[in-house]
Each structure stands twice: as structure tokens, then as C-alpha cells.
Amino acid sequence: MSEEKHKTKDRLLDAAESLFASKGFDDVSIRELAAAADVNVAAVNYHFQGKENLFQQVIVRRFVGQRDNTLHALDGILSDPANKPDIAQVIKTLVEQYLKSTLSSPGGGSFMLLVAREMQSQKHHGSKTFFKEMVMPVFRAYSMALMDVRPGLKQEQINWIMASIVGQIHHFIMRWHKKSGFDARSEEIRMMIRMFPALGLSMDEYIAQVTDHITAFSTAAIDSLYPEVSP
Amino acid sequence: MSEEKHKTKDRLLDAAESLFASKGFDDVSIRELAAAADVNVAAVNYHFQGKENLFQQVIVRRFVGQRDNTLHALDGILSDPANKPDIAQVIKTLVEQYLKSTLSSPGGGSFMLLVAREMQSQKHHGSKTFFKEMVMPVFRAYSMALMDVRPGLKQEQINWIMASIVGQIHHFIMRWHKKSGFDARSEEIRMMIRMFPALGLSMDEYIAQVTDHITAFSTAAIDSLYPEVSP
DNA sequence: ATATATATTAAACATTTGTTTGAATTTTGC
DNA sequence: GCAAAATTCAAACAAATGTTTAATATATAT
């Protein structure tokens, strides 16, 4: 096995990531994948022993990197001796990392949408370890970070807070992607933008505004519901 | 056409609602529908001219009722002269109605999940008027209610607030439904409950706790971000 | 260079999908 | 009661799906 790029297996993984992200697992056929990667239809089964397996490897391949990025970003603000991290900083880091990952996918696909879908679908294409290896570490790290900056918070309270934050993130991701599913000049798009003007922005601006909003909204809620114990 | 119940068309609509809600549009075959309703496979096309059309009629049939219930519930707290409504009351009504609808579906299916899916999917099986007839009126009514109880709020701010609330609602609905997709004794379920203990509750208790949390969380955020102008 | 393992290919396979057909059956209007 | 309309039915249809096969080509190693 050589070190060259553009081998069949890699092209397949790239095409699969982009296609799965933009259309979901069920709506991508093996023939579609093969055509996009410019390989034979049998290649999927030869190299990955099936469509499900390919999907899993797609998730693992990129999510491992994203997970480490997210954990590293958090570590950056926590371990900087010149920085006294507050709760807004932790939340902003989480939201920003989550949303930024949406852009970083090759082919313009939304990788984190793939994850959001997987986390919400009652079908389980991902590996059994997806939850354990991918979701849990990030959840734990940010839980501990929240406890760090707000020692009064109990685990149960953090569970609810995290759910509210992640729920908002997913919703704004889905909203953007839903918009992308319509014709740019359709009536539906005009209605959506009228109902939510931020959808008319560029993706970068959208991410920036969404990040600011979720951070402000959630921080305000936490500060008000679970006020810091005075020193 | 008689007034009798249990006619083919109605049985088909009932079976479709339950099946679509629990599995989604694509994962329900016409043969599955026919078997569940105990009718011939051709009945779907004879009575509804296709699967998509059946889906639309399923959504419209029930959602019209839900929409009116939701609007009526809101009207109830706004027009009661003995009641001075506050922002928590409005939000709680929205969340509660939304979540309650999850239970009211026949066959134990989650009807609102169907709606949540439709609102998030980039595929558009619903009618073109789904957005205009179903989503917009509820959105508008609650927007106006929020403006009523908090005159200082601008439309743009309400857009963001509503998005955060609806995002949380959808997330908690999805979370419950995701749990239902696993074996009750599986390792995944144990992990999910450990990460979020409320999932171990009964559905009624889950709805009650989620309602309380979203209401408290969002109200706190709004009060803090956009404090009431002092009289 | 040659034998052996690896990779690619076109074709076929077995299912499943939504839909249609045309005959049989039931209901309706008179 | 009977003709006409509406409904039900088993069967077939065309298209798409994931996967497998067996032949061919390419690369690897000795």
C-alpha cells in the first residue's frame, strides 16, 4: 500500500463525506458515491465491506480531528495562566468550534450536520463507539470546564445547560442547511429570511452572529438561574 | 360517501400518521402502510394519488387542530381579565403545547416529531403551504404575545429568542425519540441516561421537567438580556 | 521475469421501491 | 332489481437499491 494520495480508498472517503453530509445516509446511493469518486461501484464493497462501514469510517476519520480540535481549544483558554476564563468564554468556545466545523468540510459539505443528524436520528448507522469515543469526551470536557468556572454548579444542572446549548446549536445549523435546500429565488426562502433575517447573511456572518447570540443567551440564563457564589 | 368510521381512507390516514411519525417519510413503504391499515397496496394511490400526497394530508389533518389548540391556549392566558400574563407564562404555554402534542398522537406515535423532522429536513415532502399555513401563524401569534408582555422587545430580538426556544424544544423531543430507538436494556440507553438522567423518567414526567427547564432557562435569559423597562 | 497477491472492471443478482393495470366486487342512484 | 359508478384486489411493471461474481488488469515480491 503506497503513500500516494488520490488512491481509490481516499477518493471514496472524500466523496462520501461530502455527499453524506449534504444529503444524509439514506439519500446517497453507492452508484452516486462511485460516480463522484470516479471509481467502480464494486469499490465500496471491496474497500469498505459495505455502505454502513464506509459511513462509520467517514465519521471517525474526521470527527477524531474535530474532537481533538475542540478539546484543544478548550484547553487553550483553560490553561493560559494570563487568562482567567469565565463561563461566556467556555460557551463561546464550544459554540464556535461546533459551528466552524460546519465550514471546514471538503467539497463545501457540512460535516457537523452529519453528526447532528446522527445524534438525532433514531437509526444508528454510526459505530457503537461513536457515542463513547466522540460525544462523551467532548461533553465531559466541557462539563468539567463549566464546573471549573462555576464551582457551585452541580452535574445535574450542567446536563440541562448543555442540552439547551447543544439544542440551540443544532437548530441553527439545521436552519441554515434547510435554507440551502431551497432555490435561492423561491418563495420559501423569502419567507424564511423574512422570519429570520440572519439567514440572508453570508455563512461567516451567520456563524458569528449565531455564536454571539447563543453565548449571550445561555450565559445570561446561567448567570441568572445559578448565580455565582460571592467570594 | 358514508359517515361511517373505519373506512379505508381513514384507516390509511391513521396508520400513516403513526408510521410516518415513528419512522419518517422515507422509511415507511406503501406496503407497510397498507398492511398496517389492512387495505390493499393500491388503495394509497387510489385514494391519495401517491405517497407524498398522503403525507401532506396527514400533516394538514392533524396540524390544523394542533395549531388551533396552540393559538387557543395562548388566547386563553392573554384574554383572561383576571390574569396579568408574564413572559414565563407565554413561553410555558408554547413549550407545553408543543410537547403535549407529542403524546396526543394515536398509536403512540410522536406527531410533533413529524413536524420537527419536516422543519429540519432539507427535503420538502410537506405541501408548499405548510410553512405559510402552519408555522407562520403560530410564530406570529407568539411573537405578538411576547411583544405584548414585553413592549420593549423588537422583532429582531424576538426572532432570536424564538429560535433559541424552538431549538431547545426540538432537541428535547429528538432526544426522547432517539432513546426510544434503542433497546431498553442496551448499553447505549444506559449511557444516554447516565449523561442525561431525565431520560429515565416517564414521558409525562419528562415533559413536565423539560417544560420547566426551557421556561426557566429562556425566561432568565430574556429577563437578563432585555430587562423590562421600569414603569 | 515470473508467480503471487492486490485492485479494478462490467455484468448480473436478488430485493425493494412507488405505481399501474384490468378484472372482480361492492356500493350507489333510480 | 338493475345499470352505473365507486371501490377493492391480485398481479405485474419499471426503476432503483446494496451486493456479489468472475474475468481482467495492475502492482508487488522474490
Short mmCIF file of C-alpha atoms (C1' of nucleotides) in Angstrom, two decimals:
data_model
loop_
_atom_site.label_atom_id
_atom_site.label_comp_id
_atom_site.label_asym_id
_atom_site.label_seq_id
_atom_site.Cartn_x
_atom_site.Cartn_y
_atom_site.Cartn_z
CA MET A 1 0.00 0.00 0.00
CA SER A 2 1.62 3.20 -1.15
CA GLU A 3 1.71 6.62 0.42
CA GLU A 4 0.24 8.31 -2.67
CA LYS A 5 -2.82 10.47 -2.44
CA HIS A 6 -5.79 10.17 -4.73
CA LYS A 7 -5.98 6.46 -4.21
CA THR A 8 -9.35 4.87 -4.65
CA LYS A 9 -9.96 4.48 -0.96
CA ASP A 10 -9.24 8.11 -0.17
CA ARG A 11 -11.23 9.48 -3.05
CA LEU A 12 -14.12 7.35 -1.86
CA LEU A 13 -13.84 8.66 1.67
CA ASP A 14 -13.72 12.26 0.46
CA ALA A 15 -16.69 11.88 -1.83
CA ALA A 16 -18.62 10.02 0.83
CA GLU A 17 -18.01 12.69 3.43
CA SER A 18 -19.23 15.43 1.15
CA LEU A 19 -22.24 13.52 -0.12
CA PHE A 20 -23.33 12.08 3.20
CA ALA A 21 -23.05 15.48 4.78
CA SER A 22 -25.19 17.20 2.23
CA LYS A 23 -27.83 14.53 1.71
CA GLY A 24 -27.79 12.10 4.62
CA PHE A 25 -27.01 8.41 4.71
CA ASP A 26 -30.09 7.03 3.01
CA ASP A 27 -30.23 9.54 0.21
CA VAL A 28 -26.80 8.72 -1.15
CA SER A 29 -26.56 5.63 -3.33
CA ILE A 30 -23.46 3.59 -3.85
CA ARG A 31 -23.59 4.35 -7.54
CA GLU A 32 -23.71 8.05 -6.75
CA LEU A 33 -20.71 7.68 -4.48
CA ALA A 34 -18.80 5.72 -7.07
CA ALA A 35 -19.51 8.28 -9.76
CA ALA A 36 -18.46 11.19 -7.54
CA ALA A 37 -15.22 9.45 -6.60
CA ASP A 38 -14.74 8.21 -10.17
CA VAL A 39 -14.39 4.59 -9.12
CA ASN A 40 -16.25 1.41 -9.86
CA VAL A 41 -19.40 0.61 -7.91
CA ALA A 42 -17.83 -2.53 -6.51
CA ALA A 43 -15.04 -0.48 -4.93
CA VAL A 44 -17.19 0.47 -1.96
CA ASN A 45 -17.74 -3.14 -1.02
CA TYR A 46 -14.20 -4.15 -1.85
CA HIS A 47 -12.55 -1.50 0.29
CA PHE A 48 -15.15 -1.00 2.99
CA GLN A 49 -17.26 -4.14 3.05
CA GLY A 50 -20.47 -2.23 2.66
CA LYS A 51 -22.05 1.17 2.78
CA GLU A 52 -22.56 1.26 6.55
CA ASN A 53 -18.92 0.60 7.19
CA LEU A 54 -17.89 3.36 4.82
CA PHE A 55 -20.17 5.73 6.69
CA GLN A 56 -18.65 4.83 10.01
CA GLN A 57 -15.13 5.36 8.74
CA VAL A 58 -16.13 8.71 7.30
CA ILE A 59 -17.39 9.81 10.69
CA VAL A 60 -14.47 8.50 12.63
CA ARG A 61 -11.84 9.86 10.25
CA ARG A 62 -12.92 13.45 10.57
CA PHE A 63 -14.57 13.51 13.93
CA VAL A 64 -11.45 12.40 15.69
CA GLY A 65 -9.78 15.54 14.39
CA GLN A 66 -12.71 17.74 15.27
CA ARG A 67 -12.94 16.26 18.71
CA ASP A 68 -9.27 16.93 19.34
CA ASN A 69 -9.56 20.46 17.97
CA THR A 70 -12.48 21.17 20.25
CA LEU A 71 -10.73 19.73 23.26
CA HIS A 72 -7.56 21.61 22.39
CA ALA A 73 -9.38 24.91 22.00
CA LEU A 74 -10.91 24.44 25.40
CA ASP A 75 -7.58 23.53 26.88
CA GLY A 76 -6.14 26.69 25.37
CA ILE A 77 -8.37 29.03 27.30
CA LEU A 78 -8.25 26.99 30.49
CA SER A 79 -4.50 26.54 30.78
CA ASP A 80 -3.47 30.04 29.78
CA PRO A 81 -2.04 31.49 33.01
CA ALA A 82 -2.64 35.02 31.70
CA ASN A 83 -6.32 34.29 31.28
CA LYS A 84 -8.97 33.94 33.93
CA PRO A 85 -11.64 32.03 32.00
CA ASP A 86 -15.26 32.84 32.55
CA ILE A 87 -18.39 30.98 31.63
CA ALA A 88 -19.01 33.04 28.50
CA GLN A 89 -15.60 32.11 27.19
CA VAL A 90 -16.22 28.41 27.66
CA ILE A 91 -19.60 28.51 25.98
CA LYS A 92 -18.35 30.66 23.14
CA THR A 93 -15.53 28.23 22.50
CA LEU A 94 -17.93 25.31 22.36
CA VAL A 95 -20.39 27.03 20.05
CA GLU A 96 -17.72 28.48 17.81
CA GLN A 97 -15.88 25.20 17.39
CA TYR A 98 -19.12 23.42 16.68
CA LEU A 99 -20.20 25.89 14.03
CA LYS A 100 -16.79 26.37 12.48
CA SER A 101 -16.59 22.66 11.83
CA THR A 102 -19.55 23.16 9.57
CA LEU A 103 -17.35 25.04 7.15
CA SER A 104 -14.21 23.00 7.26
CA SER A 105 -15.56 20.06 5.35
CA PRO A 106 -14.09 19.44 1.89
CA GLY A 107 -16.43 19.94 -1.01
CA GLY A 108 -18.37 22.54 0.89
CA GLY A 109 -20.40 19.90 2.68
CA SER A 110 -21.48 20.41 6.23
CA PHE A 111 -19.73 17.80 8.26
CA MET A 112 -21.20 18.66 11.59
CA LEU A 113 -24.62 18.39 10.06
CA LEU A 114 -23.78 14.77 9.53
CA VAL A 115 -23.06 14.48 13.21
CA ALA A 116 -26.12 16.43 14.22
CA ARG A 117 -28.22 14.14 12.04
CA GLU A 118 -26.63 11.08 13.51
CA MET A 119 -27.21 12.30 17.03
CA GLN A 120 -30.87 12.99 16.34
CA SER A 121 -31.79 10.09 14.09
CA GLN A 122 -33.29 7.06 15.76
CA LYS A 123 -31.45 4.94 13.25
CA HIS A 124 -27.92 4.10 14.17
CA HIS A 125 -25.57 3.95 11.24
CA GLY A 126 -22.61 5.11 13.24
CA SER A 127 -20.41 2.73 15.07
CA LYS A 128 -21.40 1.61 18.52
CA THR A 129 -18.46 3.53 19.85
CA PHE A 130 -19.48 6.81 18.23
CA PHE A 131 -21.18 7.94 21.38
CA LYS A 132 -18.49 6.72 23.70
CA GLU A 133 -15.49 7.90 21.73
CA MET A 134 -16.81 11.06 20.16
CA VAL A 135 -19.66 12.61 22.07
CA MET A 136 -18.82 11.69 25.63
CA PRO A 137 -15.26 13.08 25.76
CA VAL A 138 -16.35 16.47 24.49
CA PHE A 139 -19.34 16.51 26.77
CA ARG A 140 -17.21 15.59 29.75
CA ALA A 141 -14.52 18.13 28.98
CA TYR A 142 -16.97 20.99 28.70
CA SER A 143 -18.88 19.83 31.73
CA MET A 144 -15.72 19.95 33.77
CA ALA A 145 -14.84 23.33 32.31
CA LEU A 146 -18.21 24.69 33.35
CA MET A 147 -17.70 23.30 36.82
CA ASP A 148 -14.29 24.90 36.87
CA VAL A 149 -15.50 28.38 36.11
CA ARG A 150 -18.65 27.98 38.21
CA PRO A 151 -17.82 25.71 41.14
CA GLY A 152 -21.35 25.90 42.51
CA LEU A 153 -22.87 24.09 39.54
CA LYS A 154 -23.97 20.51 40.10
CA GLN A 155 -23.69 17.82 37.45
CA GLU A 156 -27.45 17.64 37.01
CA GLN A 157 -27.66 21.35 36.31
CA ILE A 158 -24.87 21.12 33.81
CA ASN A 159 -26.69 18.34 31.99
CA TRP A 160 -29.65 20.62 31.41
CA ILE A 161 -27.48 23.55 30.44
CA MET A 162 -25.51 21.54 27.92
CA ALA A 163 -28.71 20.18 26.41
CA SER A 164 -30.08 23.68 25.96
CA ILE A 165 -26.88 24.90 24.35
CA VAL A 166 -26.47 21.94 22.02
CA GLY A 167 -30.14 22.13 21.11
CA GLN A 168 -29.72 25.71 20.02
CA ILE A 169 -26.58 24.92 18.04
CA HIS A 170 -28.21 22.08 16.16
CA HIS A 171 -31.24 24.17 15.43
CA PHE A 172 -29.23 26.98 13.88
CA ILE A 173 -27.20 24.52 11.85
CA MET A 174 -30.35 22.82 10.60
CA ARG A 175 -31.95 26.14 9.82
CA TRP A 176 -29.07 27.16 7.64
CA HIS A 177 -28.99 23.86 5.90
CA LYS A 178 -32.73 23.84 5.38
CA LYS A 179 -32.39 27.17 3.67
CA SER A 180 -29.71 25.74 1.40
CA GLY A 181 -32.20 23.12 0.27
CA PHE A 182 -34.41 25.68 -1.40
CA ASP A 183 -33.96 27.59 -4.58
CA ALA A 184 -32.32 30.91 -3.88
CA ARG A 185 -35.20 32.71 -5.54
CA SER A 186 -38.04 30.57 -4.19
CA GLU A 187 -40.90 31.91 -2.16
CA GLU A 188 -39.96 29.63 0.73
CA ILE A 189 -36.57 31.28 1.01
CA ARG A 190 -38.07 34.74 1.04
CA MET A 191 -40.43 33.65 3.81
CA MET A 192 -37.65 32.10 5.85
CA ILE A 193 -35.46 35.16 5.57
CA ARG A 194 -38.36 37.39 6.45
CA MET A 195 -39.00 35.28 9.52
CA PHE A 196 -35.32 35.13 10.34
CA PRO A 197 -33.23 37.80 8.62
CA ALA A 198 -29.88 36.35 9.66
CA LEU A 199 -30.40 33.64 7.05
CA GLY A 200 -29.77 36.27 4.42
CA LEU A 201 -26.21 36.79 5.60
CA SER A 202 -23.08 35.08 4.40
CA MET A 203 -22.17 31.91 6.20
CA ASP A 204 -19.30 33.53 8.07
CA GLU A 205 -21.52 36.33 9.29
CA TYR A 206 -24.23 33.86 10.16
CA ILE A 207 -21.84 31.83 12.26
CA ALA A 208 -20.55 34.92 14.00
CA GLN A 209 -24.00 36.19 14.88
CA VAL A 210 -25.27 32.79 15.96
CA THR A 211 -22.22 32.31 18.14
CA ASP A 212 -22.74 35.65 19.81
CA HIS A 213 -26.41 35.05 20.36
CA ILE A 214 -26.17 31.56 21.82
CA THR A 215 -23.31 32.65 24.04
CA ALA A 216 -25.12 35.72 25.31
CA PHE A 217 -28.45 33.95 25.69
CA SER A 218 -27.07 30.95 27.54
CA THR A 219 -24.65 32.88 29.69
CA ALA A 220 -27.42 35.20 30.77
CA ALA A 221 -29.63 32.26 31.61
CA ILE A 222 -26.95 30.54 33.66
CA ASP A 223 -25.90 33.69 35.46
CA SER A 224 -29.48 34.36 36.37
CA LEU A 225 -30.55 30.84 37.26
CA TYR A 226 -27.37 29.78 39.04
CA PRO A 227 -25.70 32.96 40.24
CA GLU A 228 -22.07 32.83 41.17
CA VAL A 229 -21.46 32.34 44.84
CA SER A 230 -19.93 35.51 46.15
CA PRO A 231 -16.33 35.04 47.33
CA MET B 1 -69.59 8.52 0.76
CA SER B 2 -70.91 7.45 4.16
CA GLU B 3 -70.31 8.87 7.60
CA GLU B 4 -69.04 5.57 8.95
CA LYS B 5 -65.71 5.34 10.61
CA HIS B 6 -63.12 2.71 9.80
CA LYS B 7 -63.37 3.41 6.13
CA THR B 8 -60.33 2.65 4.07
CA LYS B 9 -59.32 6.25 3.69
CA ASP B 10 -59.43 6.96 7.41
CA ARG B 11 -57.68 3.81 8.40
CA LEU B 12 -54.96 4.73 5.94
CA LEU B 13 -54.61 8.20 7.37
CA ASP B 14 -54.40 6.86 10.91
CA ALA B 15 -51.84 4.23 10.06
CA ALA B 16 -49.85 6.74 8.04
CA GLU B 17 -49.76 9.26 10.84
CA SER B 18 -48.49 6.73 13.31
CA LEU B 19 -45.95 5.17 10.99
CA PHE B 20 -44.65 8.39 9.48
CA ALA B 21 -44.26 9.85 12.95
CA SER B 22 -42.28 6.95 14.30
CA LYS B 23 -40.11 6.23 11.27
CA GLY B 24 -40.09 9.23 8.97
CA PHE B 25 -41.29 9.59 5.42
CA ASP B 26 -38.68 7.57 3.59
CA ASP B 27 -38.61 4.65 5.98
CA VAL B 28 -42.25 3.78 5.58
CA SER B 29 -43.16 1.80 2.49
CA ILE B 30 -46.57 1.77 0.89
CA ARG B 31 -46.83 -1.94 1.50
CA GLU B 32 -46.10 -1.34 5.18
CA LEU B 33 -48.82 1.28 5.30
CA ALA B 34 -51.29 -0.96 3.53
CA ALA B 35 -50.58 -3.82 5.90
CA ALA B 36 -50.95 -1.63 8.98
CA ALA B 37 -54.25 -0.23 7.73
CA ASP B 38 -55.33 -3.63 6.45
CA VAL B 39 -56.01 -2.40 2.95
CA ASN B 40 -54.71 -3.23 -0.47
CA VAL B 41 -51.48 -1.65 -1.67
CA ALA B 42 -53.27 0.08 -4.50
CA ALA B 43 -55.53 1.89 -2.04
CA VAL B 44 -52.90 4.53 -1.32
CA ASN B 45 -52.72 5.58 -4.93
CA TYR B 46 -56.44 5.22 -5.47
CA HIS B 47 -57.41 7.43 -2.55
CA PHE B 48 -54.43 9.77 -2.35
CA GLN B 49 -52.77 9.73 -5.75
CA GLY B 50 -49.40 8.88 -4.31
CA LYS B 51 -47.37 8.65 -1.14
CA GLU B 52 -46.37 12.31 -1.00
CA ASN B 53 -49.95 13.42 -1.16
CA LEU B 54 -50.91 11.09 1.65
CA PHE B 55 -48.12 12.53 3.74
CA GLN B 56 -49.29 16.06 3.15
CA GLN B 57 -52.84 15.22 4.10
CA VAL B 58 -51.63 13.52 7.26
CA ILE B 59 -49.79 16.65 8.27
CA VAL B 60 -52.59 19.02 7.42
CA ARG B 61 -55.31 16.92 9.06
CA ARG B 62 -53.73 16.92 12.48
CA PHE B 63 -51.67 20.05 12.41
CA VAL B 64 -54.64 22.26 11.78
CA GLY B 65 -56.05 21.04 15.07
CA GLN B 66 -52.76 21.43 16.89
CA ARG B 67 -52.28 24.89 15.50
CA ASP B 68 -55.72 25.94 16.69
CA ASN B 69 -55.15 24.37 20.09
CA THR B 70 -51.88 26.22 20.48
CA LEU B 71 -53.39 29.51 19.39
CA HIS B 72 -56.38 28.96 21.66
CA ALA B 73 -54.22 28.16 24.66
CA LEU B 74 -52.31 31.36 24.09
CA ASP B 75 -55.50 33.30 23.68
CA GLY B 76 -56.73 31.84 26.95
CA ILE B 77 -53.97 33.35 29.04
CA LEU B 78 -53.91 36.63 27.13
CA SER B 79 -57.60 37.40 27.20
CA ASP B 80 -58.30 36.39 30.79
CA PRO B 81 -59.04 39.70 32.51
CA ALA B 82 -58.21 38.18 35.90
CA ASN B 83 -54.75 37.30 34.66
CA LYS B 84 -51.85 39.62 34.05
CA PRO B 85 -49.74 37.45 31.76
CA ASP B 86 -45.99 37.49 32.06
CA ILE B 87 -43.28 36.26 29.78
CA ALA B 88 -42.84 33.00 31.64
CA GLN B 89 -46.48 32.17 31.13
CA VAL B 90 -46.29 32.74 27.39
CA ILE B 91 -43.18 30.63 26.99
CA LYS B 92 -44.51 27.87 29.19
CA THR B 93 -47.69 27.72 27.14
CA LEU B 94 -45.72 27.42 23.92
CA VAL B 95 -43.40 24.73 25.22
CA GLU B 96 -46.13 22.78 26.95
CA GLN B 97 -48.42 22.75 23.93
CA TYR B 98 -45.56 21.73 21.71
CA LEU B 99 -44.52 18.85 23.93
CA LYS B 100 -48.03 17.72 24.81
CA SER B 101 -48.77 17.27 21.15
CA THR B 102 -46.09 14.63 21.22
CA LEU B 103 -48.34 12.43 23.30
CA SER B 104 -51.69 13.07 21.70
CA SER B 105 -50.94 11.17 18.54
CA PRO B 106 -52.88 7.94 18.00
CA GLY B 107 -50.87 4.76 18.12
CA GLY B 108 -48.38 6.32 20.49
CA GLY B 109 -46.51 7.89 17.61
CA SER B 110 -44.97 11.28 18.08
CA PHE B 111 -46.78 13.59 15.78
CA MET B 112 -44.80 16.69 16.55
CA LEU B 113 -41.69 14.75 15.77
CA LEU B 114 -43.02 14.50 12.29
CA VAL B 115 -43.32 18.26 12.21
CA ALA B 116 -39.92 18.78 13.75
CA ARG B 117 -38.44 16.47 11.14
CA GLU B 118 -40.21 18.29 8.36
CA MET B 119 -38.99 21.63 9.61
CA GLN B 120 -35.42 20.45 9.80
CA SER B 121 -35.16 18.25 6.74
CA GLN B 122 -33.85 19.82 3.59
CA LYS B 123 -36.26 17.66 1.67
CA HIS B 124 -39.73 19.07 1.35
CA HIS B 125 -42.44 16.47 1.43
CA GLY B 126 -44.94 18.77 3.02
CA SER B 127 -47.15 20.99 0.98
CA LYS B 128 -45.85 24.34 -0.13
CA THR B 129 -48.34 25.92 2.19
CA PHE B 130 -47.11 24.04 5.24
CA PHE B 131 -44.90 26.89 6.23
CA LYS B 132 -47.39 29.59 5.46
CA GLU B 133 -50.45 27.93 6.97
CA MET B 134 -48.94 26.06 9.88
CA VAL B 135 -45.70 27.53 11.09
CA MET B 136 -46.16 31.20 10.41
CA PRO B 137 -49.46 31.73 12.28
CA VAL B 138 -48.13 30.15 15.44
CA PHE B 139 -44.88 32.02 15.13
CA ARG B 140 -46.67 35.30 14.62
CA ALA B 141 -49.10 34.76 17.48
CA TYR B 142 -46.36 34.02 19.97
CA SER B 143 -44.22 36.84 18.66
CA MET B 144 -47.04 39.25 19.27
CA ALA B 145 -47.67 37.76 22.68
CA LEU B 146 -44.05 38.29 23.62
CA MET B 147 -44.25 41.87 22.42
CA ASP B 148 -47.39 42.29 24.47
CA VAL B 149 -45.86 41.20 27.72
CA ARG B 150 -42.54 42.89 26.98
CA PRO B 151 -43.25 46.03 24.95
CA GLY B 152 -39.58 46.92 24.71
CA LEU B 153 -38.71 43.88 22.61
CA LYS B 154 -38.01 44.47 18.94
CA GLN B 155 -38.98 42.00 16.21
CA GLU B 156 -35.37 41.09 15.52
CA GLN B 157 -34.77 40.20 19.15
CA ILE B 158 -37.90 38.08 19.20
CA ASN B 159 -36.70 36.17 16.16
CA TRP B 160 -33.59 35.13 18.01
CA ILE B 161 -35.47 34.30 21.17
CA MET B 162 -38.00 32.15 19.36
CA ALA B 163 -35.23 30.32 17.54
CA SER B 164 -33.49 29.53 20.80
CA ILE B 165 -36.69 28.27 22.38
CA VAL B 166 -37.80 26.17 19.44
CA GLY B 167 -34.28 24.79 19.11
CA GLN B 168 -34.38 23.59 22.67
CA ILE B 169 -37.84 22.07 22.24
CA HIS B 170 -36.84 20.14 19.14
CA HIS B 171 -33.71 18.91 20.79
CA PHE B 172 -35.54 17.50 23.79
CA ILE B 173 -38.12 15.88 21.56
CA MET B 174 -35.42 14.31 19.42
CA ARG B 175 -33.53 13.18 22.47
CA TRP B 176 -36.53 11.32 23.79
CA HIS B 177 -37.26 9.79 20.47
CA LYS B 178 -33.65 8.79 19.93
CA LYS B 179 -33.79 6.97 23.23
CA SER B 180 -36.90 5.14 22.10
CA GLY B 181 -34.96 3.83 19.13
CA PHE B 182 -32.67 1.77 21.32
CA ASP B 183 -33.27 -1.43 23.17
CA ALA B 184 -34.39 -0.67 26.69
CA ARG B 185 -31.54 -2.76 28.06
CA SER B 186 -28.84 -1.72 25.61
CA GLU B 187 -25.59 -0.12 26.60
CA GLU B 188 -26.44 2.96 24.56
CA ILE B 189 -29.52 3.61 26.66
CA ARG B 190 -27.57 3.27 29.87
CA MET B 191 -25.02 5.75 28.57
CA MET B 192 -27.68 8.21 27.47
CA ILE B 193 -29.48 8.07 30.79
CA ARG B 194 -26.22 8.45 32.65
CA MET B 195 -25.45 11.51 30.58
CA PHE B 196 -28.98 12.82 30.95
CA PRO B 197 -30.92 11.23 33.80
CA ALA B 198 -34.28 12.77 32.84
CA LEU B 199 -34.45 10.25 30.01
CA GLY B 200 -35.08 7.60 32.61
CA LEU B 201 -38.35 9.20 33.64
CA SER B 202 -41.81 8.51 32.33
CA MET B 203 -42.88 10.55 29.36
CA ASP B 204 -45.21 12.71 31.43
CA GLU B 205 -42.52 13.48 33.93
CA TYR B 206 -40.05 14.12 31.14
CA ILE B 207 -42.40 16.62 29.52
CA ALA B 208 -43.03 18.35 32.83
CA GLN B 209 -39.35 18.70 33.65
CA VAL B 210 -38.40 19.79 30.16
CA THR B 211 -41.16 22.36 30.14
CA ASP B 212 -39.99 23.77 33.43
CA HIS B 213 -36.38 23.88 32.37
CA ILE B 214 -36.87 25.54 28.99
CA THR B 215 -39.25 28.04 30.52
CA ALA B 216 -36.90 28.92 33.36
CA PHE B 217 -33.81 28.96 31.18
CA SER B 218 -35.32 31.11 28.45
CA THR B 219 -37.14 33.45 30.77
CA ALA B 220 -33.98 34.05 32.73
CA ALA B 221 -32.08 34.76 29.55
CA ILE B 222 -34.66 37.21 28.26
CA ASP B 223 -35.02 38.98 31.59
CA SER B 224 -31.30 39.38 31.82
CA LEU B 225 -30.60 40.30 28.19
CA TYR B 226 -33.58 42.52 27.65
CA PRO B 227 -34.66 43.76 31.07
CA GLU B 228 -38.13 45.15 31.45
CA VAL B 229 -38.30 48.89 31.14
CA SER B 230 -39.17 50.24 34.55
CA PRO B 231 -42.63 51.83 34.63
"C1'" DA C 1 10.88 -12.32 -15.35
"C1'" DT C 2 7.67 -14.72 -13.30
"C1'" DA C 3 4.50 -16.05 -9.81
"C1'" DT C 4 1.51 -14.24 -6.41
"C1'" DA C 5 -1.21 -11.04 -4.24
"C1'" DT C 6 -3.88 -6.82 -4.90
"C1'" DA C 7 -7.06 -3.91 -7.33
"C1'" DT C 8 -10.39 -2.69 -10.91
"C1'" DT C 9 -13.99 -3.67 -14.02
"C1'" DA C 10 -18.58 -4.73 -16.44
"C1'" DA C 11 -22.20 -7.52 -15.74
"C1'" DA C 12 -25.51 -9.81 -13.23
"C1'" DC C 13 -28.18 -10.77 -8.87
"C1'" DA C 14 -31.73 -10.52 -5.59
"C1'" DT C 15 -34.73 -7.18 -3.18
"C1'" DT C 16 -37.33 -3.46 -2.55
"C1'" DT C 17 -39.39 0.62 -4.03
"C1'" DG C 18 -43.77 3.52 -5.81
"C1'" DT C 19 -47.06 2.96 -9.15
"C1'" DT C 20 -50.31 0.96 -12.68
"C1'" DT C 21 -53.37 -2.36 -14.67
"C1'" DG C 22 -57.62 -4.72 -15.58
"C1'" DA C 23 -60.71 -7.68 -13.77
"C1'" DA C 24 -63.75 -8.59 -9.79
"C1'" DT C 25 -66.60 -6.82 -6.18
"C1'" DT C 26 -69.31 -3.61 -3.63
"C1'" DT C 27 -71.97 0.48 -3.22
"C1'" DT C 28 -74.96 3.96 -5.08
"C1'" DG C 29 -78.89 6.16 -7.60
"C1'" DC C 30 -83.22 5.35 -9.56
"C1'" DG D 1 -83.86 -5.03 -9.32
"C1'" DC D 2 -80.57 -3.12 -12.15
"C1'" DA D 3 -77.38 -0.29 -14.54
"C1'" DA D 4 -73.65 2.81 -13.36
"C1'" DA D 5 -70.30 4.44 -10.52
"C1'" DA D 6 -67.03 3.71 -6.93
"C1'" DT D 7 -64.02 0.67 -4.60
"C1'" DT D 8 -61.10 -3.39 -3.78
"C1'" DC D 9 -57.98 -6.81 -5.28
"C1'" DA D 10 -54.02 -9.85 -7.06
"C1'" DA D 11 -50.75 -9.34 -10.27
"C1'" DA D 12 -47.48 -7.13 -12.90
"C1'" DC D 13 -44.42 -3.10 -14.03
"C1'" DA D 14 -40.38 -0.25 -14.27
"C1'" DA D 15 -36.85 1.72 -11.76
"C1'" DA D 16 -33.50 1.82 -8.08
"C1'" DT D 17 -31.15 -0.23 -4.34
"C1'" DG D 18 -26.88 -2.81 -1.98
"C1'" DT D 19 -24.17 -6.55 -3.02
"C1'" DT D 20 -21.71 -10.33 -5.48
"C1'" DT D 21 -19.34 -12.57 -9.26
"C1'" DA D 22 -15.85 -13.88 -12.33
"C1'" DA D 23 -12.82 -12.08 -15.56
"C1'" DT D 24 -9.19 -8.75 -16.33
"C1'" DA D 25 -5.62 -5.66 -15.18
"C1'" DT D 26 -2.08 -3.84 -12.09
"C1'" DA D 27 1.28 -3.94 -8.67
"C1'" DT D 28 4.43 -6.48 -5.54
"C1'" DA D 29 7.97 -9.53 -4.22
"C1'" DT D 30 11.38 -12.92 -4.95
#
